[in-house]
Coordinates of C-alpha atoms in Angstrom, one line a residue:
M17 CA -17.9 3.0 9.0
R18 CA -16.4 0.0 7.2
I19 CA -12.7 0.5 6.6
S20 CA -11.8 -1.4 3.4
A21 CA -8.5 -3.3 2.9
K22 CA -7.6 -0.6 0.3
V23 CA -7.9 2.2 2.9
D24 CA -6.1 0.2 5.5
Y25 CA -3.3 -0.6 3.1
A26 CA -3.1 3.0 1.9
V27 CA -2.8 4.4 5.4
R28 CA -0.2 1.8 6.4
A29 CA 1.8 2.5 3.3
S30 CA 1.7 6.2 4.0
L31 CA 3.0 5.5 7.5
E32 CA 5.9 3.5 6.2
L33 CA 6.7 6.4 3.8
A34 CA 6.5 8.9 6.6
A35 CA 8.8 6.9 8.8
A36 CA 11.4 6.9 6.0
G37 CA 11.8 10.7 6.4
G38 CA 11.8 11.5 2.7
D39 CA 14.1 8.8 1.5
P40 CA 12.7 6.7 -1.4
I41 CA 11.4 3.3 -0.5
K42 CA 10.8 0.5 -2.9
G43 CA 7.2 -0.9 -3.2
E44 CA 8.5 -4.3 -2.3
A45 CA 9.9 -3.0 1.0
I46 CA 6.6 -1.4 1.9
A47 CA 4.7 -4.5 1.0
D48 CA 7.0 -6.7 3.1
A49 CA 7.0 -4.4 6.1
Q50 CA 3.2 -4.2 6.2
D51 CA 2.3 -7.6 4.7
I52 CA 0.4 -6.0 1.8
P53 CA 0.1 -7.8 -1.6
L54 CA 2.5 -6.0 -3.9
K55 CA 0.3 -5.7 -6.9
F56 CA -2.5 -4.2 -4.8
L57 CA 0.0 -1.9 -3.2
E58 CA 1.3 -0.7 -6.5
N59 CA -2.2 0.4 -7.6
I60 CA -2.7 2.1 -4.3
L61 CA 0.6 4.0 -4.5
L62 CA -0.4 5.1 -8.1
E63 CA -3.6 6.5 -6.7
L64 CA -1.8 8.3 -3.9
R65 CA 0.6 9.7 -6.5
H66 CA -2.3 10.9 -8.7
A67 CA -3.7 12.6 -5.6
G68 CA -0.4 14.4 -5.0
L69 CA 0.3 12.7 -1.7
V70 CA 3.2 10.5 -3.0
R71 CA 6.0 11.0 -5.4
S72 CA 8.0 8.3 -7.2
Q73 CA 11.1 7.7 -9.2
R74 CA 12.1 4.7 -11.2
G75 CA 15.5 3.0 -11.2
A76 CA 17.9 1.5 -8.7
E77 CA 17.9 4.6 -6.5
G78 CA 14.2 5.1 -7.0
G79 CA 11.1 4.3 -5.0
Y80 CA 8.3 6.2 -3.3
W81 CA 8.2 9.0 -0.8
L82 CA 5.6 11.4 0.6
A83 CA 5.1 14.5 -1.5
R84 CA 4.6 16.6 1.7
P85 CA 5.7 16.1 5.3
G86 CA 3.6 13.6 7.2
A87 CA 2.4 16.4 9.5
E88 CA 0.7 18.0 6.5
I89 CA -1.2 14.8 5.4
S90 CA -4.2 13.8 7.3
V91 CA -5.6 10.3 7.4
A92 CA -8.7 11.8 5.7
D93 CA -6.5 12.9 2.8
V94 CA -5.3 9.3 2.3
I95 CA -8.8 7.9 2.5
R96 CA -10.2 10.4 0.0
A97 CA -7.3 9.7 -2.4
V98 CA -8.2 6.0 -2.7
E99 CA -11.9 5.9 -2.0
G100 CA -13.4 9.4 -2.4
P101 CA -15.5 11.3 0.1
I102 CA -15.4 10.2 3.7
A103 CA -19.1 9.6 4.2
N104 CA -21.6 9.1 1.4
V105 CA -25.2 7.8 1.5
Q106 CA -25.8 5.6 -1.5
S107 CA -22.9 7.3 -3.4
A108 CA -24.2 10.8 -2.7
P109 CA -23.2 13.4 -0.1
P110 CA -25.5 13.2 2.9
E111 CA -26.7 16.8 2.4
S112 CA -28.1 15.9 -1.0
V113 CA -30.2 13.1 0.3
H114 CA -33.9 13.8 0.9
Y115 CA -36.3 11.6 2.9
R116 CA -40.0 11.8 3.5
G117 CA -42.2 11.1 6.4
K118 CA -40.7 9.6 9.5
A119 CA -37.2 9.4 7.9
E120 CA -37.1 13.1 7.2
H121 CA -34.6 13.8 9.9
L122 CA -32.3 10.9 9.0
V123 CA -30.2 13.2 6.8
E124 CA -29.1 15.0 10.0
V125 CA -27.9 11.7 11.5
W126 CA -25.8 11.0 8.4
I127 CA -24.3 14.5 8.4
A128 CA -23.5 14.1 12.1
V129 CA -21.8 10.8 11.3
R130 CA -19.7 12.5 8.7
A131 CA -18.8 15.4 11.0
N132 CA -17.6 12.9 13.7
L133 CA -15.5 11.0 11.2
R134 CA -14.0 14.2 10.0
A135 CA -13.3 15.3 13.6
V136 CA -11.0 12.3 13.9
L137 CA -9.7 11.7 10.4
E138 CA -9.0 15.3 9.3
H139 CA -7.3 16.2 12.6
T140 CA -5.0 13.1 12.7
T141 CA -2.0 13.3 10.5
I142 CA 0.3 10.6 9.2
A143 CA 3.0 12.1 11.5
D144 CA 0.7 11.8 14.5
V145 CA 0.3 8.1 13.9
T146 CA 3.9 7.3 13.2
S147 CA 5.0 9.2 16.3
G148 CA 2.3 7.8 18.5
K149 CA 1.4 11.4 19.5
L150 CA -2.3 11.2 18.6
P151 CA -4.6 14.2 19.1
K152 CA -6.3 14.4 22.5
T153 CA -9.7 13.8 21.0
V154 CA -8.5 10.5 19.4
K155 CA -6.9 9.4 22.7
R156 CA -10.0 10.3 24.6
L157 CA -12.3 8.4 22.2
A158 CA -10.0 5.4 22.1
A159 CA -9.7 5.3 25.9
S160 CA -13.5 4.8 26.3
P161 CA -14.3 1.2 27.2
D162 CA -17.3 1.4 24.9
A163 CA -14.9 2.1 22.0
W164 CA -13.4 -1.4 22.3
E165 CA -16.7 -3.3 22.3
H166 CA -17.5 -5.1 19.1
R167 CA -21.2 -4.4 18.4

């Protein structure tokens, strides 16, 4: 899976909002804290707002905050808000792809990939990441020496 800058920025911005505990944070403060280009961040925050994950208010006392507690927002929710489905094959859900011949069973591989991504991303919340209390599955996977090898 390739994690785009947009997804990375969206998750990092969500973590900043969760850490604020519901207090509004200005976009500039999030951009500075995470070294994210402000214009790009503003577009991402707008997408998160449209997805119902973030709320905003204009004005001197305004800013952005999570629409729900961080424990109720998964990393998958954030990804879907800014990029759509977690795992597509040529812009289609894997179960709708059909192959012939020797590639016939490849669809099962793509579905397994999606299932594994979901196992991590849907079960890891923004609160888990901000607190450092990651799910056991994530800790176990990240602790594997193979996980740290770039291939």
